[in-house]
Tab-separated table of C-alpha atoms in Angstrom:
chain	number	residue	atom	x	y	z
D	340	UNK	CA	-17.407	-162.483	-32.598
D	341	UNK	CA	-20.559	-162.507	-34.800
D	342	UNK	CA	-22.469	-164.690	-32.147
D	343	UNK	CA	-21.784	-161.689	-29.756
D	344	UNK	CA	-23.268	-159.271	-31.971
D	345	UNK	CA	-26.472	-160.979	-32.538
D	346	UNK	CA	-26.767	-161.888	-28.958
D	347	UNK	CA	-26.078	-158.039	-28.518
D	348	UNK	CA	-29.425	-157.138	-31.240
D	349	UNK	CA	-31.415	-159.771	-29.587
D	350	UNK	CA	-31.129	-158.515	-26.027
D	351	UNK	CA	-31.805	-154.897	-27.589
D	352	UNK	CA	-34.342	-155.770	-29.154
D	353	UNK	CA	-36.008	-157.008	-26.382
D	354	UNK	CA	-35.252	-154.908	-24.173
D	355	UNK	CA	-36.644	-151.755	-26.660
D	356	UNK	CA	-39.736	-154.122	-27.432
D	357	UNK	CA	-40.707	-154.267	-23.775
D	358	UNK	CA	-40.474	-150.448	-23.240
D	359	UNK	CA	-42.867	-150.390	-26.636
D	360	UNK	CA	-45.146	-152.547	-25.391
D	361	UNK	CA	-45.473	-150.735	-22.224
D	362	UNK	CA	-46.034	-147.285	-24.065
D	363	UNK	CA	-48.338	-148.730	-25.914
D	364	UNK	CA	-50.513	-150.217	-22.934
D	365	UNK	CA	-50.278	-147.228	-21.151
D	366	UNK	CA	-47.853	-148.147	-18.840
D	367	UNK	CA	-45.217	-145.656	-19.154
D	368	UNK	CA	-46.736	-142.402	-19.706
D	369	UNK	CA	-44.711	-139.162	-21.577
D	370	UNK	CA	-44.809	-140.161	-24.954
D	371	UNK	CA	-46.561	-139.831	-28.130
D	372	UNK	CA	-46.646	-143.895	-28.118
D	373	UNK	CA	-48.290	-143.718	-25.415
D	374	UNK	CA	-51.543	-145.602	-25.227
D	375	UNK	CA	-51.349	-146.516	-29.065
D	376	UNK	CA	-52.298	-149.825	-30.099
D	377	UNK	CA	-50.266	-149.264	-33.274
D	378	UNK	CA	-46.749	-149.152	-30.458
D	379	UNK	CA	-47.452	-152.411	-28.462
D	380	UNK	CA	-48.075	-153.672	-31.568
D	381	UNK	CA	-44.721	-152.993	-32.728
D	382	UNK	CA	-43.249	-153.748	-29.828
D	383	UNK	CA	-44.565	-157.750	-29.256
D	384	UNK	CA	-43.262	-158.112	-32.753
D	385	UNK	CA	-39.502	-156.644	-31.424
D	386	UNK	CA	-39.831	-158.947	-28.533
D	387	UNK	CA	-40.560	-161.552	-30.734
D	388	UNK	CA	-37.571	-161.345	-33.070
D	389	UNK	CA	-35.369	-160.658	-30.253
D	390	UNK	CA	-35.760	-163.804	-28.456
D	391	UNK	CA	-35.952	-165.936	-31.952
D	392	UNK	CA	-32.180	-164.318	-32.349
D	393	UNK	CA	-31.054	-164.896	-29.093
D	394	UNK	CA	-32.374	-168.215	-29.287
D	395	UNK	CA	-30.307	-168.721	-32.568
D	396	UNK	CA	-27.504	-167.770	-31.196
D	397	UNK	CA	-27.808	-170.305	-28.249
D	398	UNK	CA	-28.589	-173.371	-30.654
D	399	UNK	CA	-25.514	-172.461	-32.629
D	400	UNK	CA	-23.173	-172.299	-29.662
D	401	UNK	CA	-25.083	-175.533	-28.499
D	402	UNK	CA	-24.746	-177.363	-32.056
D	403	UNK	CA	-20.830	-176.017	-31.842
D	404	UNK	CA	-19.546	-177.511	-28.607
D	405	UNK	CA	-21.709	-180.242	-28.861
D	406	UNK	CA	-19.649	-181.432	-31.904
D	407	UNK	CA	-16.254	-181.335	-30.808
């Protein structure tokens, strides 16, 4: 159940991160994020921890079937 969970944050957090970014590049417009450097900034590093937890929770499944 736990893997589930921190697949779930990962894909979130990817997922928010990307939106971030593109507020912060300008991309999507209607925001007070919008155009700051501070935002995509923010968001690369959401991205970022999103896919290193996704990726955990793929090399633990792997590592767990793997085994038996």
């Amino acid at each position: 159940m736990k893997r589930w969970i921190t697949l779930a944050i990962g894909a979130v957090l990817v997922l928010v991160g990307a939106v971030w970014v593109l507020q912060g590049a300008g991309v999507i417009t209607g925001s007070f994020m919008t155009g700051e450097k501070l935002w995509f900034l923010i968001g690369l590093v959401a991205i970022l921890v999103g896919v290193v937890a996704i990726a955990a929770t793929a090399r633990r499944t792997t590592k767990r079937t793997t085994k038996k």
